[in-house]
Amino acid sequence: MSSFTEDTDAQLVSDLLRELGINRATGFALVKSLVERGYLERVQHGHVRLGHKARSLLYTPLERPAETDVRRIKGLTKTTASAGQLLNAKLDPDLLRTVKPNTYARPGPWKIAFANASLGNAWRRALKQSVQYGVSLHKESVGVFRTEVAHDDAVRQADQIKAMLAEGLDALIVSATPDPQGHLNAVLQQARQKNVAIVALDRRPRERRLITSFVTASDHMIGGVSALWISEMLAGQGRVWMLSGLEASSPTKRRATSALAMFGAFGQVEVTAHVHTNWTAQSGFDLVTSLIDKGAEPPDAVWCDSGLQGLGSVQAFEAAQLAIPPHTGGDLNGMYKRALDLRLPHCALDYPAAMGALAVSVALDLLRGRAVPRRVEAPVPVIMSRGAETDSVRADMYAEHHVRWDLPDVIVLSQGLALRNSQKGDAA
Amino acid sequence: MSPKNPYDQAIDRFEALNAAIMTPTTNARDVIKQAGLPLSSGYRILTQFEQRGFAKRDTAGRYLRGDVAWQIGMAAFGFGSGMAAVLPLVRYLRTQTLRTAFIGVRQRQKIHVGPFSKGRGAEFVSDPQTSYEFTSWPDDALDIELRGQPYRLFWAAFGQSAPDIEAGLAVISRPVPDLERQAVANQVRAAAQMAMAARALTGEHI
């Protein structure tokens, strides 16, 4: 039935069976049953097309969001059409462009490699787990899987990819190292010439034209929605401290830009401090402690682009015995635990490490000849403490359902089902 | 009654799995049990079902219908190439309006609901029906009922496969004042324009 998703015209049964590699006796009997059950219908001279029953597959929930108990939220009774306009959600044009079907199609099982930029923090380790989970989910389709880590060295990553190409590859998943000199260009060009599907994951190579599809998540959403939440929590007026991630990284810049634009839109939300952490709890703790020690007036809210440093910020307020203001920032199990323990108003948008498994699916879809968007964004759910919702920012999931009390603080929750494997790894 | 042939049995399993994944089950074992499959072969069958794109799992492990399934549904109405490119617009519309948004097919006096993303907060609604019927097509929105409450369904078409079959994007909203209604209708129309452009671009860009 999936043979009709690109071309809905009637197809000759014998052609269909040949393409699918099904022998004639089995194939004709299966087609007969599918016709009798309404999934296919016969048209003239041995042709079939999708039947009326196939239409029943249309109905599809894209996610299962948390049900809001509106009665518990003071003032939250209406939705304004301007809520989304305020967020000004941007739609990257590449989300709506697809790779030409069958460009990379070939028979499986396939050889896939993952060229990983680094394993330098908890999130990157979660990403690796997620890729491995994706491969295990499709183990019958993936004949050979190989992974290399470049430790943020572009020359090393280029050499690793070259070696993997020499051994023969069908698809390359690459999370690119910072590469200001363009060391990756030549080897990615070589991969393209060999018709290898190149799926960039989380970090895109400098030359965008060299990749087939980019799997990522929206930093604009992470920065903008969390700033919108703070602005509405403060009724459009108050002091905010901003704790960004690594200063040189592009996600940090995109999240901060979106947040600053949102705070600016409210006019009287004042950013009284903006510091850069290295996405660790220790750096969050040190920087917030330093601000407190310097006598900076305590903020009404703290915007963190991740809970990786957000946890340290909360701990710094606790250590200084100050009232802890509302915080943003997710990712880290410890952040959710502490926010729930303290009943802290908290809004988090996890940067989904589960995009690793998604990248594997995208690579396999390309090799199966399916139409794949040029850019694939993993959903970024809004995770909130109960009662913290505002007019424009609503929970996709409540923190109490997301937190894992049974797992260590350092676990990154957004790796999805790969968490099971990481649990095993931690136990070992 | 003669026993079913293996092909009919395979279709029975396919239908049973399709029904099982529409309930919010959290693990493979539940899906297999709900589908009435033997545990011994159920895991293998469910894995194949997932690998072929008829099911997928969210980050919490709950099963959802896969993208291949709804694309077959669209193809059965005559909408093939380019549908994958339209999907991001469903979440976009939901984010823009906070309301339930979906891709659907309007066939004569019926709208069939396809992939949908539910509204949030005060606009959280029960799952939409699989289809809505109407007697005459209004100017901008259709009055519908959900859990006995009045709602409006805003619709804008982005494609046509036959004189009486069109694909479109839709938003379901609680009744709102005129100004608000106009804003929602404009957002749905704008998204449908983007969908047309996206379908036109399909395959152009490698």
XYZ file of C-alpha atoms in Angstrom:
634
model
C 0.000 0.000 0.000
C 2.891 2.339 0.684
C 3.858 2.013 -2.987
C 1.024 4.448 -3.728
C 2.043 7.290 -1.415
C 4.102 9.127 -4.035
C 2.193 8.120 -7.151
C -1.482 7.428 -6.548
C -2.184 6.183 -10.082
C -3.291 2.600 -10.641
C -0.347 0.208 -10.991
C 0.014 -3.083 -12.795
C 0.020 -5.877 -10.197
C 2.921 -7.704 -11.826
C 5.030 -4.495 -11.790
C 4.218 -3.916 -8.129
C 5.228 -7.447 -7.170
C 8.457 -7.210 -9.129
C 9.383 -3.917 -7.429
C 8.605 -5.329 -4.003
C 10.430 -8.590 -4.681
C 7.364 -10.740 -3.940
C 6.884 -13.944 -5.941
C 3.845 -14.064 -8.187
C 1.900 -16.834 -6.441
C 2.135 -15.226 -3.004
C 1.710 -11.730 -4.398
C -1.428 -12.377 -6.422
C -3.048 -14.170 -3.475
C -2.200 -11.263 -1.155
C -3.544 -8.719 -3.637
C -6.742 -10.767 -3.913
C -7.217 -10.633 -0.134
C -6.425 -6.894 -0.010
C -9.003 -6.275 -2.739
C -11.624 -8.364 -0.935
C -11.021 -6.425 2.274
C -11.238 -3.032 0.539
C -7.598 -1.896 0.919
C -7.051 -2.150 -2.836
C -9.469 -1.983 -5.732
C -9.142 -3.396 -9.208
C -9.256 -1.167 -12.216
C -8.834 -2.242 -15.826
C -6.449 -4.966 -17.100
C -4.601 -6.209 -14.052
C -4.187 -2.779 -12.454
C -4.951 -1.943 -8.829
C -5.103 1.223 -6.772
C -5.827 2.027 -3.123
C -9.345 1.165 -2.023
C -11.834 2.849 0.289
C -10.626 0.996 3.395
C -7.165 2.513 3.034
C -8.767 5.889 3.785
C -9.319 4.755 7.376
C -5.552 5.073 7.959
C -5.788 8.849 7.605
C -6.795 9.621 11.202
C -3.555 10.144 13.156
C -2.822 11.897 16.459
C 0.647 13.469 16.241
C 1.215 13.443 19.996
C -0.552 12.874 23.271
C -0.395 16.152 25.208
C -1.205 16.605 28.878
C -4.792 17.561 29.589
C -4.893 20.934 31.306
C -7.157 21.327 34.288
C -8.163 24.864 33.406
C -10.032 25.360 36.688
C -6.748 25.192 38.600
C -5.196 28.044 36.702
C -6.278 31.446 37.865
C -7.140 33.728 34.979
C -6.514 31.076 32.324
C -9.882 30.930 30.680
C -9.347 31.985 27.115
C -6.987 31.633 24.229
C -6.248 34.653 22.122
C -5.430 34.320 18.467
C -2.596 36.747 19.111
C -0.781 34.282 21.376
C 1.023 32.653 18.488
C 1.632 35.962 16.790
C 3.347 37.153 19.941
C 5.632 34.154 19.683
C 5.965 34.826 15.964
C 6.835 31.195 15.370
C 9.197 31.027 12.438
C 8.901 28.253 9.933
C 12.173 27.354 8.293
C 11.526 26.983 4.535
C 13.551 23.751 4.498
C 10.855 22.136 6.680
C 8.559 22.359 3.671
C 11.031 21.163 1.045
C 11.589 17.494 0.461
C 14.436 15.516 -1.002
C 13.455 14.003 -4.326
C 12.122 10.481 -3.645
C 14.339 7.575 -4.753
C 17.492 9.720 -5.003
C 19.274 7.463 -2.497
C 17.100 4.342 -2.803
C 18.901 1.013 -2.852
C 18.257 -2.471 -1.488
C 19.149 -3.118 2.152
C 20.453 -4.061 4.622
C 22.462 -0.849 4.707
C 25.798 0.382 5.994
C 25.363 3.421 8.217
C 27.951 5.459 10.110
C 27.682 8.123 12.793
C 30.433 10.754 12.819
C 29.945 12.338 16.231
C 31.493 15.694 17.113
C 31.983 15.016 20.801
C 30.863 13.299 23.987
C 31.779 16.347 26.067
C 28.650 16.731 28.196
C 25.634 14.783 29.444
C 23.484 15.861 26.509
C 26.011 14.669 23.936
C 26.257 11.304 25.647
C 22.454 11.087 25.588
C 22.505 11.861 21.860
C 24.877 8.974 21.236
C 22.607 6.659 23.241
C 19.676 7.773 21.157
C 21.460 7.056 17.855
C 22.373 3.595 19.119
C 18.781 3.036 20.195
C 17.600 4.051 16.714
C 19.960 1.518 15.161
C 18.785 -1.232 17.520
C 15.179 -0.455 16.618
C 15.982 -1.021 12.944
C 18.536 -3.789 13.367
C 17.059 -5.824 10.536
C 17.614 -2.936 8.123
C 21.043 -1.856 9.355
C 23.613 -4.405 8.255
C 26.668 -2.517 9.491
C 26.788 0.392 11.925
C 29.930 2.231 12.847
C 30.494 5.280 15.042
C 33.451 7.588 15.647
C 33.938 10.503 18.030
C 36.052 13.472 16.933
C 36.350 15.300 20.272
C 35.529 18.596 18.547
C 38.522 18.290 16.183
C 37.468 18.971 12.578
C 40.615 17.461 11.016
C 40.090 14.303 12.997
C 36.431 14.131 11.984
C 37.329 14.576 8.313
C 39.829 11.690 8.575
C 37.264 9.504 10.324
C 34.656 10.128 7.636
C 37.214 9.450 4.902
C 38.064 6.092 6.460
C 34.387 5.182 6.823
C 33.718 6.095 3.194
C 36.620 3.898 2.090
C 34.918 0.931 3.721
C 31.679 1.655 1.848
C 28.693 3.530 3.191
C 25.053 4.001 2.265
C 24.262 6.778 4.735
C 26.342 9.046 6.940
C 24.914 10.722 10.027
C 27.170 13.609 10.959
C 27.060 15.839 13.994
C 29.706 18.278 12.833
C 32.605 19.634 14.817
C 33.169 23.408 14.788
C 34.922 23.844 11.446
C 35.852 27.439 10.645
C 38.561 26.279 8.179
C 36.159 24.071 6.212
C 38.091 20.804 6.721
C 34.912 18.755 6.309
C 33.952 20.156 2.903
C 36.117 17.932 0.732
C 35.195 14.684 2.429
C 31.479 15.492 2.428
C 31.736 16.374 -1.245
C 33.339 12.978 -1.799
C 30.428 11.330 0.034
C 27.940 13.140 -2.178
C 29.748 11.983 -5.296
C 29.362 8.425 -4.050
C 25.607 9.073 -3.601
C 25.838 8.583 0.157
C 22.836 10.090 1.981
C 24.221 12.676 4.430
C 22.048 13.433 7.449
C 23.337 16.238 9.661
C 22.359 15.842 13.282
C 22.158 18.676 15.840
C 25.237 20.456 14.432
C 25.271 21.144 10.719
C 28.478 21.334 8.652
C 29.430 24.787 7.427
C 28.509 24.025 3.817
C 24.779 23.419 4.006
C 24.485 22.441 0.347
C 26.519 19.288 1.042
C 23.945 17.682 3.304
C 20.795 15.854 2.303
C 18.685 16.503 5.381
C 19.202 18.197 8.741
C 17.700 16.759 11.923
C 17.450 19.317 14.695
C 15.025 21.109 17.037
C 13.896 24.704 17.167
C 16.178 26.895 19.301
C 13.845 29.750 18.471
C 11.050 27.911 20.291
C 13.259 27.078 23.270
C 14.418 30.671 23.731
C 11.210 32.422 22.751
C 8.608 30.324 24.554
C 10.560 30.312 27.817
C 10.968 34.113 27.649
C 7.277 34.519 26.822
C 6.429 32.454 29.882
C 8.621 34.601 32.154
C 7.179 37.809 30.705
C 3.616 36.644 31.313
C 4.471 35.287 34.781
C 5.760 38.751 35.670
C 2.705 40.428 34.133
C 5.025 42.170 31.696
C 7.194 43.889 34.265
C 10.283 42.862 36.241
C 14.008 42.069 36.386
C 15.426 38.989 34.673
C 18.839 37.351 34.821
C 19.796 35.420 31.716
C 22.064 32.378 31.919
C 23.018 31.257 28.422
C 25.073 28.226 27.400
C 28.443 28.200 25.630
C 29.071 31.646 24.217
C 30.493 30.450 20.884
C 27.821 27.888 20.091
C 25.079 28.670 17.608
C 22.182 27.203 19.687
C 23.196 29.555 22.514
C 23.053 32.541 20.205
C 19.735 31.573 18.623
C 18.034 30.926 21.968
C 19.313 34.169 23.508
C 18.339 36.212 20.436
C 14.775 34.876 20.564
C 14.549 35.445 24.320
C 15.853 39.010 24.126
C 13.405 39.827 21.331
C 10.549 38.478 23.440
C 11.592 40.386 26.569
C 11.940 43.488 24.405
C 8.377 43.058 23.119
C 7.066 43.432 26.658
C 8.820 46.768 27.189
C 9.138 46.644 30.955
C 10.886 43.311 31.337
C 14.461 44.327 32.049
C 17.427 41.993 31.582
C 19.711 43.145 34.410
C 22.383 40.467 33.900
C 23.309 38.196 30.995
C 26.122 35.696 31.543
C 27.405 32.654 29.621
C 27.941 29.281 31.271
C 29.457 26.151 29.835
C 26.206 24.230 30.288
C 27.197 22.729 33.617
C 25.567 23.059 37.036
C 28.885 24.193 38.513
C 29.222 27.126 36.117
C 25.593 28.120 36.788
C 26.238 28.013 40.517
C 29.471 30.020 40.297
C 28.074 32.759 38.072
C 24.861 33.261 40.058
C 26.801 33.211 43.338
C 29.113 35.839 41.908
C 26.185 38.065 40.900
C 24.671 37.719 44.383
C 28.022 38.431 46.066
C 28.479 41.572 43.986
C 25.246 42.871 45.459
C 23.197 42.738 42.254
C 19.529 43.267 43.004
C 17.868 39.821 43.011
C 15.857 39.100 39.876
C 12.147 38.385 39.603
C 12.933 35.439 37.309
C 15.953 33.566 35.926
C 15.969 32.595 32.265
C 18.239 29.606 31.558
C 18.504 28.132 28.069
C 18.997 24.721 29.710
C 18.649 23.129 33.107
C 22.259 21.979 32.709
C 23.216 25.345 34.265
C 19.740 26.052 35.674
C 20.238 23.521 38.450
C 23.371 25.365 39.577
C 21.454 28.645 39.616
C 18.737 27.205 41.866
C 21.410 25.797 44.181
C 23.130 29.195 44.360
C 19.915 30.896 45.543
C 19.441 28.133 48.104
C 23.026 28.507 49.331
C 22.577 32.266 49.678
C 19.291 31.674 51.532
C 17.410 33.910 49.116
C 13.910 33.415 47.782
C 14.219 31.404 44.597
C 12.583 33.156 41.646
C 10.810 31.303 38.803
C 13.309 29.520 36.538
C 13.359 28.144 33.019
C 15.559 25.364 31.638
C 15.086 21.639 31.305
C 17.118 18.684 29.954
C 18.578 17.589 33.266
C 16.708 15.235 35.594
C 18.206 17.045 38.601
C 16.645 20.353 37.521
C 13.172 18.819 37.449
C 13.700 17.088 40.788
C 14.830 20.255 42.542
C 12.127 22.453 41.001
C 9.439 19.995 42.087
C 10.948 19.612 45.574
C 10.924 23.390 46.017
C 7.521 23.877 44.312
C 9.296 26.356 42.085
C 7.389 27.898 39.157
C 9.290 26.260 36.329
C 8.973 26.072 32.550
C 11.288 23.930 30.457
C 11.710 23.066 26.821
C 14.070 20.114 26.569
C 16.409 20.149 23.591
C 15.524 16.605 22.493
C 18.420 14.179 22.520
C 15.887 11.754 21.021
C 16.713 13.417 17.705
C 19.512 10.824 17.454
C 17.032 8.013 16.831
C 15.081 10.312 14.536
C 18.216 10.834 12.417
C 18.530 7.062 11.976
C 14.906 6.890 10.793
C 15.504 9.757 8.370
C 18.594 8.034 6.941
C 16.638 4.799 6.472
C 13.712 6.642 4.880
C 16.137 8.154 2.345
C 17.556 4.720 1.549
C 14.024 3.347 1.162
C 13.359 6.089 -1.395
C 10.777 7.979 0.665
C 10.242 11.731 0.430
C 12.118 13.268 3.356
C 12.061 16.950 4.330
C 15.304 18.888 3.953
C 14.950 19.835 7.592
C 13.351 17.646 10.241
C 12.599 19.181 13.618
C 12.138 16.948 16.629
C 9.188 18.190 18.682
C 10.146 20.349 21.672
C 7.517 19.731 24.352
C 6.750 22.429 26.910
C 7.183 20.889 30.355
C 5.858 22.836 33.319
C 5.168 22.635 36.994
C 1.440 22.454 37.704
C -0.214 25.822 38.131
C 2.548 27.654 36.262
C 0.737 27.952 32.951
C 0.088 31.381 31.516
C -2.306 32.674 28.874
C 0.043 31.865 25.996
C 2.257 29.105 27.374
C 0.558 25.814 28.183
C 1.991 22.491 29.215
C 2.494 19.668 26.783
C 3.496 17.638 29.785
C 3.658 18.278 33.536
C 7.044 18.048 35.232
C 5.796 15.432 37.682
C 5.154 13.084 34.741
C 8.505 13.829 33.120
C 10.870 13.639 36.095
C 12.522 10.304 36.914
C 12.927 10.069 40.679
C 14.540 6.653 40.244
C 17.377 7.972 38.073
C 20.418 10.111 38.902
C 20.363 13.906 38.611
C 22.839 13.897 35.721
C 20.574 11.961 33.364
C 19.271 13.889 30.345
C 15.605 12.958 30.079
C 14.976 14.039 26.504
C 16.689 10.983 25.022
C 13.337 9.185 25.096
C 13.363 5.418 24.980
C 17.153 5.338 24.763
C 17.006 6.120 28.481
C 16.516 2.427 29.106
C 19.850 1.660 27.494
C 21.566 4.474 29.347
C 20.142 3.109 32.614
C 21.733 -0.239 31.807
C 24.965 1.554 30.992
C 24.904 3.461 34.268
C 24.178 0.318 36.205
C 27.126 -1.333 34.556
C -16.875 -22.172 7.775
C -13.499 -22.686 6.090
C -10.385 -21.476 7.906
C -8.945 -18.150 6.766
C -6.061 -18.185 4.352
C -2.684 -16.828 5.579
C -3.163 -13.565 3.683
C -6.464 -12.819 5.380
C -4.840 -13.685 8.697
C -2.053 -11.211 7.928
C -4.648 -8.506 7.206
C -6.435 -9.389 10.463
C -3.151 -8.844 12.349
C -2.583 -5.574 10.513
C -6.033 -4.314 11.505
C -5.671 -5.519 15.088
C -2.335 -3.678 15.453
C -3.806 -0.561 13.882
C -6.573 -0.557 16.480
C -4.199 -1.316 19.373
C -1.808 1.556 18.688
C -4.647 4.077 18.741
C -4.940 3.581 22.502
C -2.249 5.191 24.689
C -0.319 2.035 25.460
C 3.106 2.419 26.971
C 4.866 -0.766 26.007
C 5.047 -3.363 23.276
C 3.606 -6.085 25.485
C 0.374 -4.102 26.005
C 0.026 -3.476 22.274
C 0.567 -7.136 21.473
C -1.953 -8.239 24.098
C -4.496 -5.685 22.988
C -4.088 -6.817 19.385
C -4.688 -10.400 20.477
C -1.349 -11.603 19.102
C 0.655 -14.398 20.697
C 3.582 -12.979 22.663
C 5.963 -15.427 20.983
C 5.577 -13.873 17.528
C 3.983 -10.566 18.538
C 7.242 -8.689 19.144
C 8.558 -9.574 15.694
C 5.309 -8.602 14.017
C 5.084 -5.319 15.944
C 8.710 -4.484 15.081
C 7.995 -5.006 11.377
C 4.863 -2.899 11.702
C 6.924 -0.085 13.234
C 9.827 -0.448 10.780
C 7.442 -0.072 7.858
C 6.176 3.218 9.212
C 2.720 2.130 10.379
C 3.574 2.893 14.007
C 6.020 5.061 15.888
C 6.709 5.866 19.503
C 6.901 9.190 21.308
C 9.670 9.935 23.779
C 7.582 8.454 26.587
C 7.341 5.181 24.656
C 3.655 5.467 23.812
C 2.688 4.112 20.432
C 1.234 6.385 17.794
C 0.160 5.784 14.221
C 3.162 6.152 11.881
C 3.638 8.589 9.023
C 3.361 5.956 6.288
C -0.160 5.107 7.503
C -1.655 8.590 7.172
C 0.165 9.112 3.864
C -1.560 5.962 2.552
C -4.831 7.446 3.806
C -4.161 10.648 1.841
C -3.085 8.658 -1.210
C -6.373 6.748 -1.091
C -8.081 10.110 -1.629
C -5.717 10.831 -4.523
C -3.142 12.999 -2.710
C 0.334 11.557 -3.181
C 3.557 13.403 -3.772
C 4.399 16.204 -1.378
C 2.181 15.323 1.547
C 5.195 14.748 3.824
C 6.133 18.373 3.269
C 2.775 19.603 4.566
C 2.951 17.883 7.969
C 5.107 20.541 9.734
C 2.304 23.009 9.068
C -0.017 21.141 11.436
C 2.231 21.777 14.425
C 2.919 25.276 13.143
C -0.796 26.076 13.028
C -1.341 24.618 16.469
C 1.560 26.637 17.873
C 0.304 29.812 16.218
C -3.255 29.438 17.434
C -2.835 27.093 20.467
C -5.869 25.314 19.015
C -6.370 21.833 17.536
C -5.087 21.749 13.947
C -5.206 19.012 11.327
C -4.733 18.035 7.710
C -7.988 16.787 6.285
C -9.828 15.789 3.165
C -13.151 17.385 2.222
C -15.210 15.046 0.079
C -18.572 16.393 -0.895
C -20.351 17.072 2.431
C -17.876 15.423 4.710
C -14.500 16.393 6.169
C -12.216 13.459 6.994
C -9.697 14.197 9.753
C -6.062 13.268 9.144
C -2.932 13.943 11.216
C -3.862 16.293 14.042
C -2.250 18.136 16.930
C -4.504 18.938 19.856
C -5.000 22.397 21.335
C -3.432 23.348 24.614
C -4.721 24.796 27.867
C -8.205 26.235 27.588
C -8.364 25.014 23.995
C -7.576 21.411 24.906
C -10.326 19.301 23.414
C -11.063 15.618 23.257
C -9.768 13.886 20.145
C -11.642 15.140 17.112
C -14.049 12.765 15.386
C -12.728 10.858 12.399
C -15.045 12.930 10.176
C -17.579 15.731 10.236
C -20.615 16.002 7.993
C -22.380 19.172 6.986
C -25.388 20.089 4.879
C -24.151 23.308 3.303
C -20.704 24.843 3.255
C -20.539 28.119 5.204
C -18.348 31.123 4.343
C -15.398 30.563 6.635
C -16.105 27.949 9.281
C -18.285 25.008 10.097
C -20.205 24.689 13.379
C -19.431 21.376 15.058
C -19.849 19.768 18.471
C -17.229 18.223 20.749
C -18.269 16.622 24.052
C -21.622 18.340 23.563
C -19.992 21.794 23.386
C -20.185 24.082 20.339
C -16.975 24.551 18.344
C -16.055 26.026 14.977
C -14.000 24.300 12.324
C -11.966 26.665 10.130
C -10.894 25.216 6.797
C -8.660 26.264 3.906
C -7.920 23.997 0.935
C -4.447 23.482 -0.515
C -5.094 20.866 -3.190
C -7.708 19.062 -5.245
C -7.546 15.485 -6.545
C -11.027 15.350 -8.126
C -13.837 17.864 -8.657
C -15.390 16.954 -5.302
C -12.288 16.047 -3.279
C -9.953 18.637 -1.763
C -7.181 18.479 0.823
C -6.924 21.234 3.372
C -5.695 22.473 6.709
C -8.113 23.087 9.545
C -8.320 24.511 13.043
C -10.951 23.659 15.641
C -11.764 26.529 18.003
C -14.185 27.436 20.722
C -16.610 30.139 19.574
C -14.760 33.455 19.534
C -15.652 37.084 18.830
C -15.663 38.251 15.193
C -12.214 39.865 15.282
C -10.663 36.757 16.766
C -12.502 34.553 14.279
C -11.049 36.557 11.434
C -7.541 36.163 12.882
C -7.876 32.376 13.111
C -9.344 32.135 9.611
C -6.438 34.215 8.264
C -3.878 31.942 9.925
C -5.475 28.841 8.430
C -5.547 30.433 4.974
C -1.903 31.524 5.280
C -0.870 27.986 6.259
C -2.779 26.538 3.293
C -0.882 28.909 0.992
C 2.380 27.615 2.476
C 1.181 24.042 1.942
C 0.573 24.749 -1.736
C 4.054 26.188 -2.079
C 5.551 23.237 -0.201
C 3.879 20.683 -2.460
C 5.052 22.575 -5.515
C 8.612 22.396 -4.201
C 8.551 18.657 -3.523
C 11.422 16.944 -5.206
C 12.777 20.198 -6.586
C 15.431 20.397 -3.962
C 18.034 17.752 -3.415
